[in-house]
XYZ file of C-alpha atoms in Angstrom:
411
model
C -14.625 -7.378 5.398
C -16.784 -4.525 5.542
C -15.087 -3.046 8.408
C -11.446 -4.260 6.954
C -12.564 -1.363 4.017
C -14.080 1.164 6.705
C -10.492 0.587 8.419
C -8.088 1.317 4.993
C -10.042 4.451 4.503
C -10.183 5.570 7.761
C -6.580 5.010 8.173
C -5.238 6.540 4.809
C -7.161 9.593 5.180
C -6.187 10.543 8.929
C -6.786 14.179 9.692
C -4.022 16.486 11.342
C -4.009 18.683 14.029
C -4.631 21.903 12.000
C -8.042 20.371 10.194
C -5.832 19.379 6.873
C -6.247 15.815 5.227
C -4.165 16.728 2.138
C -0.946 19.082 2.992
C 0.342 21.645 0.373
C 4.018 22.586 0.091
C 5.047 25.000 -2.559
C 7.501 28.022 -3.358
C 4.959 30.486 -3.844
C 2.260 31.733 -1.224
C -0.109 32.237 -4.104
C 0.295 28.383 -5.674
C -0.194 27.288 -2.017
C -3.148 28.978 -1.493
C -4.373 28.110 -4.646
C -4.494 24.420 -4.284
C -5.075 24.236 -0.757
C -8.897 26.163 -2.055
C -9.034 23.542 -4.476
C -8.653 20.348 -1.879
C -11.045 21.557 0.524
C -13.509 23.936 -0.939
C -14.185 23.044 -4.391
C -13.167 18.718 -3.593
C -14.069 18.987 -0.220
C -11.393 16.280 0.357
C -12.106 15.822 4.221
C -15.439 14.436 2.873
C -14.877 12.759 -0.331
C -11.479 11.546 -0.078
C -12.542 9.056 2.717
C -15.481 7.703 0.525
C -12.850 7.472 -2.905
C -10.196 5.433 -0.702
C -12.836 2.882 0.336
C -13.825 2.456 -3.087
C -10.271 2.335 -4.552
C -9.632 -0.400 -1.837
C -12.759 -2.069 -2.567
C -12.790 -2.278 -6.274
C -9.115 -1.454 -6.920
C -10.415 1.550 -9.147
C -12.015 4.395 -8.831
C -12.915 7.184 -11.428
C -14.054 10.425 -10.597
C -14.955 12.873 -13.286
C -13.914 16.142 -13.219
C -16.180 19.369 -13.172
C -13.500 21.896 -15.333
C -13.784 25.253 -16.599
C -11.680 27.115 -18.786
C -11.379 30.364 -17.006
C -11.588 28.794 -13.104
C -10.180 25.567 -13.110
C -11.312 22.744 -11.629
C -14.688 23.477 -9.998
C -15.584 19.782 -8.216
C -15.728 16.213 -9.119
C -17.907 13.213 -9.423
C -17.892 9.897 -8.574
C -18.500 7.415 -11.957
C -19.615 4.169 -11.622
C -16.220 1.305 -11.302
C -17.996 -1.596 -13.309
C -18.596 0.475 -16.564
C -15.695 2.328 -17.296
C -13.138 1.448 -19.636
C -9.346 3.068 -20.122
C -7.691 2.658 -23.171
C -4.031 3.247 -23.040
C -2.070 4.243 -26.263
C -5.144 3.388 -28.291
C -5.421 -0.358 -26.912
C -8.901 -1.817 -25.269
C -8.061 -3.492 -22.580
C -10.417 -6.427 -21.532
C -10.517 -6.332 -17.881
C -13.376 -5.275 -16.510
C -15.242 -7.297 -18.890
C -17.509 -5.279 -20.905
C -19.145 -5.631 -24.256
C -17.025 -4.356 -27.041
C -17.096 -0.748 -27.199
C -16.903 0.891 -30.948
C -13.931 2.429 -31.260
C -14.916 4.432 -34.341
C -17.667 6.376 -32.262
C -15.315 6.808 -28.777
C -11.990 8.074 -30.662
C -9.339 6.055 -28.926
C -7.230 5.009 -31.714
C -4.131 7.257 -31.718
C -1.195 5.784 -29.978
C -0.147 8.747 -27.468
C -2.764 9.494 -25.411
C -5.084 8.122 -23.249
C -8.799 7.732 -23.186
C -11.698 6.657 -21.103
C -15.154 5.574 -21.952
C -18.165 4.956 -19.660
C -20.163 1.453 -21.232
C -23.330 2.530 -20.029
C -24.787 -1.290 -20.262
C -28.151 0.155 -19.323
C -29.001 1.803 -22.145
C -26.307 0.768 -24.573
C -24.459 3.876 -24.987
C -20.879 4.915 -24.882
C -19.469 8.267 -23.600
C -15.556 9.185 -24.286
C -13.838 11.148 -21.974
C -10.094 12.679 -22.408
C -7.459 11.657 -19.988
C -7.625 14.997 -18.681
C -10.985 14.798 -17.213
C -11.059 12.008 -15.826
C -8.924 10.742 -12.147
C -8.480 7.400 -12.650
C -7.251 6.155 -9.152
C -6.247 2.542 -9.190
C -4.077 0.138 -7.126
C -1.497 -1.158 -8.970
C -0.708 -4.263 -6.598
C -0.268 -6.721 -9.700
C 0.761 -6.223 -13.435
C -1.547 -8.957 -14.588
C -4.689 -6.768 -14.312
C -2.857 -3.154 -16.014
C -3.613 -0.779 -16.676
C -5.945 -1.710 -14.505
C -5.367 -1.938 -10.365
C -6.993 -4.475 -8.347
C -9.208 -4.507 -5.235
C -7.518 -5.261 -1.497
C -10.571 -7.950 -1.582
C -8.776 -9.980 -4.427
C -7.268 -12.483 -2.832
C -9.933 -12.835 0.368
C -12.543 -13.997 -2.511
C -12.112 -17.754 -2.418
C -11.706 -17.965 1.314
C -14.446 -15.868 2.284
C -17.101 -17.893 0.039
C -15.417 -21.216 1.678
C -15.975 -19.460 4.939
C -19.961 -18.299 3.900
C -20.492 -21.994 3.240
C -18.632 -23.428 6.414
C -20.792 -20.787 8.346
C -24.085 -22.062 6.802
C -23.220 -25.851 7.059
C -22.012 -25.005 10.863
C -24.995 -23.334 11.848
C -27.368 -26.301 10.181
C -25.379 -28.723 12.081
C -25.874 -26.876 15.060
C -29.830 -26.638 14.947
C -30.122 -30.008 13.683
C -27.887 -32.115 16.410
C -27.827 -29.308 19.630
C -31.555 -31.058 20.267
C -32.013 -33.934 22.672
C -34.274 -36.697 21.214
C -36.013 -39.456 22.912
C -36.519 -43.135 22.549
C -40.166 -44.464 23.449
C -40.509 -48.270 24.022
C -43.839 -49.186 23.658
C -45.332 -52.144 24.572
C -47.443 -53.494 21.391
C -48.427 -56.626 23.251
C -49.555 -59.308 20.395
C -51.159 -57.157 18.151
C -50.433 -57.856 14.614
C -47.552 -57.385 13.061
C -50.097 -55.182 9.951
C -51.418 -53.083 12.747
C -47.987 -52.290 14.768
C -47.499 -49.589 12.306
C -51.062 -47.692 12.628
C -50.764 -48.791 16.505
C -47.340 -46.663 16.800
C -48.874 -43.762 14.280
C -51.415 -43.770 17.029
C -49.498 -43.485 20.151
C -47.084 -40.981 18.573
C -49.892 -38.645 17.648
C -51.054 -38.996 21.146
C -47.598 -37.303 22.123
C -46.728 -35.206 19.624
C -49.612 -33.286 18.630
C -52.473 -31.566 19.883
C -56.064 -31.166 19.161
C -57.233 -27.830 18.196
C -61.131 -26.794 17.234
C -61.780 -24.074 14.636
C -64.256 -22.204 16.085
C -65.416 -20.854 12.543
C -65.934 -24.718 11.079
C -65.942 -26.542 14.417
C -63.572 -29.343 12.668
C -60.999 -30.816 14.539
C -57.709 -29.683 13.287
C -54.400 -31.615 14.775
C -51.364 -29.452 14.804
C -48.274 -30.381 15.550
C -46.852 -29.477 18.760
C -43.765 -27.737 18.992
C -42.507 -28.111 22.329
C -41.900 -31.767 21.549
C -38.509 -32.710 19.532
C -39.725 -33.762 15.872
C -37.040 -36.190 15.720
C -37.865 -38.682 18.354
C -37.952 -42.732 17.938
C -40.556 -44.612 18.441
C -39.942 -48.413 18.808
C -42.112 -51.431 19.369
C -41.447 -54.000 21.862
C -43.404 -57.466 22.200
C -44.212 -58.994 25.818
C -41.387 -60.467 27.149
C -39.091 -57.675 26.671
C -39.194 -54.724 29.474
C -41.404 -52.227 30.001
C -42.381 -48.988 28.452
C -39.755 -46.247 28.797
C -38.420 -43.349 27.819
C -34.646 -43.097 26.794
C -32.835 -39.712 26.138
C -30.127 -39.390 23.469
C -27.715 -36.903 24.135
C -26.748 -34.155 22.046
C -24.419 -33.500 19.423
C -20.748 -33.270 21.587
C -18.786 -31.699 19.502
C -20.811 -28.694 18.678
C -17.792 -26.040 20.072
C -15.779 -27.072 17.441
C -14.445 -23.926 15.820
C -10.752 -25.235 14.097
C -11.758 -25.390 10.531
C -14.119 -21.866 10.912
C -10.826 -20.147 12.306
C -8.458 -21.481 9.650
C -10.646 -20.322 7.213
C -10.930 -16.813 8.928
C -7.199 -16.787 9.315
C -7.002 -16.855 5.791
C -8.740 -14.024 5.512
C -7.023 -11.912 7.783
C -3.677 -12.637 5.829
C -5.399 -11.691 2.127
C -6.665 -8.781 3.948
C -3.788 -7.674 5.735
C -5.560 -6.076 8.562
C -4.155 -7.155 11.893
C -6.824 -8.986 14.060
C -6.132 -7.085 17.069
C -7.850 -3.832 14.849
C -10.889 -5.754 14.112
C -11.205 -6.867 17.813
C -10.571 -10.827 16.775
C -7.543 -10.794 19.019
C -7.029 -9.002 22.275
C -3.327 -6.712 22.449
C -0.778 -9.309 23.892
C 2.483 -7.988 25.397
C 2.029 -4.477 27.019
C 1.034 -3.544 23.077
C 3.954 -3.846 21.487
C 3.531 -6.900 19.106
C 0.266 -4.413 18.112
C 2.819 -2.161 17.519
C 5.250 -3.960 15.277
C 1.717 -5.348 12.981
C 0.840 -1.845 13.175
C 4.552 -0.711 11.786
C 3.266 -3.672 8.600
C -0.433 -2.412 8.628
C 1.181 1.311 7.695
C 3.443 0.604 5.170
C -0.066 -0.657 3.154
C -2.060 2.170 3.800
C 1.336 3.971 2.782
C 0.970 2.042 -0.785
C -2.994 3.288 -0.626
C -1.977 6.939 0.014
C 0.739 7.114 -2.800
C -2.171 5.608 -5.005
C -4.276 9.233 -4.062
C -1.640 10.869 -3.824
C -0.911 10.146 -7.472
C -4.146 11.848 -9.049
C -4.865 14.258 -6.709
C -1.466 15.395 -8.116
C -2.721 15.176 -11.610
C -5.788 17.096 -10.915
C -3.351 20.260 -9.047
C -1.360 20.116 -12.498
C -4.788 20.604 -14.441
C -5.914 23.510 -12.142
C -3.301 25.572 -12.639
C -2.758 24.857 -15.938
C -6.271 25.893 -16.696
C -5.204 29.293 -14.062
C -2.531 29.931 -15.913
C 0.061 29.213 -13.724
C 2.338 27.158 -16.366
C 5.972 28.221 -14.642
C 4.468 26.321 -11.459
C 3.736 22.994 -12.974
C 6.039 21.400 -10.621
C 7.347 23.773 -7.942
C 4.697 22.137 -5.175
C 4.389 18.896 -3.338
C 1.291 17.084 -1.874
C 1.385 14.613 0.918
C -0.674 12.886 3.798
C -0.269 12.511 7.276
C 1.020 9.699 8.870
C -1.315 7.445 9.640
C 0.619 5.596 12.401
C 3.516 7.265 14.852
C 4.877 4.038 15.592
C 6.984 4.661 12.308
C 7.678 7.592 13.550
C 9.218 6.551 16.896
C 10.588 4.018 14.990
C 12.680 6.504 12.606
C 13.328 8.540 16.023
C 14.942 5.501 17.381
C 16.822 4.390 14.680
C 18.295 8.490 13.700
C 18.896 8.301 17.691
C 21.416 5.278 17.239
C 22.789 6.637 14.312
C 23.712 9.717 16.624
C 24.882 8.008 19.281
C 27.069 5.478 16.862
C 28.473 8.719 15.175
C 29.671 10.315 18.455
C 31.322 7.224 19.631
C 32.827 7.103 16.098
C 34.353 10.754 16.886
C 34.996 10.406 19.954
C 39.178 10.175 21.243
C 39.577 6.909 22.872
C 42.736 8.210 24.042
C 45.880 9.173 22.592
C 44.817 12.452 21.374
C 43.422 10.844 17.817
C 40.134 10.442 17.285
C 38.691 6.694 15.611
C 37.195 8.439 12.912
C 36.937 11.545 10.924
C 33.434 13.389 11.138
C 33.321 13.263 7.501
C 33.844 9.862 7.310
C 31.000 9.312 10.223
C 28.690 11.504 8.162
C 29.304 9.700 4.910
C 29.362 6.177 6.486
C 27.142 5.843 9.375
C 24.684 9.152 9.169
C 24.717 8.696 5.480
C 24.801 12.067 4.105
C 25.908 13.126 0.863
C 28.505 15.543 -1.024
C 25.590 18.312 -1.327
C 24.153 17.912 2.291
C 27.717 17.901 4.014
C 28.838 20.984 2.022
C 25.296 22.543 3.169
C 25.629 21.675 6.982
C 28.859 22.869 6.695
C 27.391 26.127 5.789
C 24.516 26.278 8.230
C 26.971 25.514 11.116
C 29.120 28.709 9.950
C 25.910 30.586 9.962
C 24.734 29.364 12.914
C 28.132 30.242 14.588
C 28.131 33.514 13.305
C 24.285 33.698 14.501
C 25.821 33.155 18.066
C 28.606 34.925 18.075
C 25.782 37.927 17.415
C 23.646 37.528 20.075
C 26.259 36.834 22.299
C 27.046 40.752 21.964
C 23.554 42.054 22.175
């Protein structure tokens, strides 16, 4: 499970060529350069952001409070702790994580538009509001029965991995109790009494199963058990008439490689967790790679859900920067995103663009006759599924582009 987490972070943050974790697109130069400082100078996000998506996976939420300044912006962050905070939205408490009940009087959360946090420090009993503002509240929001909450990646691994703790523990029991041979000794008792057979058989198992040891400080005899003898062997009495003395070996447990009900239970987990085995080296790659590369294509469209979840307050936290620069008018001219963190979607949206292509061409194409099947608006409408807007526009960067030809054709 551990290394499931280690895996969703390692994955959702990839890093691209040029150094960049978090990519910047914007109007201006100067908003650009702007919040690309903030992400890796003051955030450091090719540090932290790996260590706040392994949280958010584990715990579902993570809250980092924000370092702000009225003149400079956003100056850093810090990491709060999951299991105390609180988030009241629209002035409501919401139960989940459970937490004592939190004074509302003192923390200022009862007006009905905004939203506040507070950090139950259980510790010492006290309560510390924060405004929506300074606070990033990242959270997966996987299932509405925990809002405004999100809820861990773990959620649904928790009742199969404690059966699996306890079929591990009764497993490895079984295996230390029954994986040791054990003998039989038949002892001839001849006619002693049947009052002293017991003693007698004390006597003779002593004889064999422990050894005499002086202590050289007392000089007292201790006898200590000896441990290269099986503690579990049988001693029986047998009565003239009956054969000799000997020594009979039982066999060990047979079934100890038994493994069915430990891997069902471990399959489990691998479906809650949604990490293909093959990645946590459970399963080896099985045709050429490419069913790794269709559970891959799945594995990627998760950490896609985990990115957006980042991608989400890290946006909120560029809004509060420049807001606090000054930069109002540029609220919304800029867009963050992440790398990929698989290019077998990639090839996968290069394959299926490359079909479209191909089917349009055959659509245009004059299967003879001098009239083509199709018109190439009707191809771009119907099969590349353009719209109005981005027709007109090709339409306008082929005359360009003509024209651009045309030119250099001349020079």
């Amino acid at each position: 499970i551990g290394t499931a987490l280690d895996i969703f972070a390692e994955e959702s943050c990839p890093m691209s060529d040029d150094g960049q974790m978090v990519k910047v697109t914007a109007n201006s130069e100067r908003v650009k350069g702007v919040l690309e400082d903030l992400f890796t100078n003051r955030l450091a996000v090719n540090t932290t952001l790996p260590m706040v998506a392994r949280g958010l996976c584990k715990y579902g939420n993570e809250y980092m409070f924000l370092n702000l300044s009225a003149t400079d912006g956003v100056l850093g962050w810090t990491q709060l702790p999951s299991k105390e905070m609180e988030r009241y939205d629209h002035g409501m408490n919401c139960p989940y994580p459970s937490m004592s009940n939190t004074n509302l009087a003192t923390v200022d959360v009862n007006q009905s538009d905004r939203t506040r946090f507070v950090w139950n420090r259980s510790a010492t009993s006290t309560y510390i509001p924060y405004q929506n503002w300074q606070i990033a509240h990242f959270r997966l929001l996987y299932n509405s029965e925990f809002l405004p909450y999100g809820v861990s990646t773990l959620h649904k691994a928790r009742r199969a991995f404690r059966l699996l703790s306890m079929m591990e523990d009764a497993m490895l029991m079984y295996r230390l109790e029954r994986s040791v041979e054990r003998r039989v000794f038949n002892i001839d008792v001849g006619n002693i009494n049947e009052e002293d057979v017991p003693s007698y058989m004390e006597q003779i198992a002593d004889s064999f199963k422990r050894t005499p040891v002086i202590d050289p400080l007392t000089g007292q005899i201790d006898t200590r058990k000896s441990w290269m003898q099986a503690s579990e062997d049988f001693f029986i009495p047998r009565r003239p008439g009956d054969n000799t003395s000997k020594i009979e070996t039982l066999p060990a447990g047979q079934n100890l490689t038994a493994m069915d009900d430990i891997k069902y239970m471990q399959a489990k987990i691998f479906t809650a967790l949604r990490v293909p085995k093959a990645f946590l080296n459970f399963e080896d790659e099985k045709g050429d790679g490419k069913n790794l590369s269709l559970l891959d294509v799945r594995f990627t469209r998760t950490v896609n859900r985990i990115q957006q979840s980042l991608l989400m307050e890290l946006n909120k936290i560029a809004i509060i920067h420049l807001m606090l620069l000054g930069l109002k008018d540029e609220l919304t001219q800029f867009k963050l995103s992440m790398n990929n963190p698989s290019s077998q979607a990639e090839m996968l949206e290069i394959e299926n663009l490359a079909k479209k292509v191909t089917t349009a061409k055959d659509a245009v194409s004059d299967p003879g006759g001098g009239i083509p099947l199709t018109s190439m608006t009707w191809a771009w409408k119907h099969i590349m599924k353009f719209s109005n807007k981005e027709i007109e526009r090709m339409l306008e960067d082929m005359r360009l582009e003509a024209a651009l030809a045309i030119e250099l054709s001349k020079t």
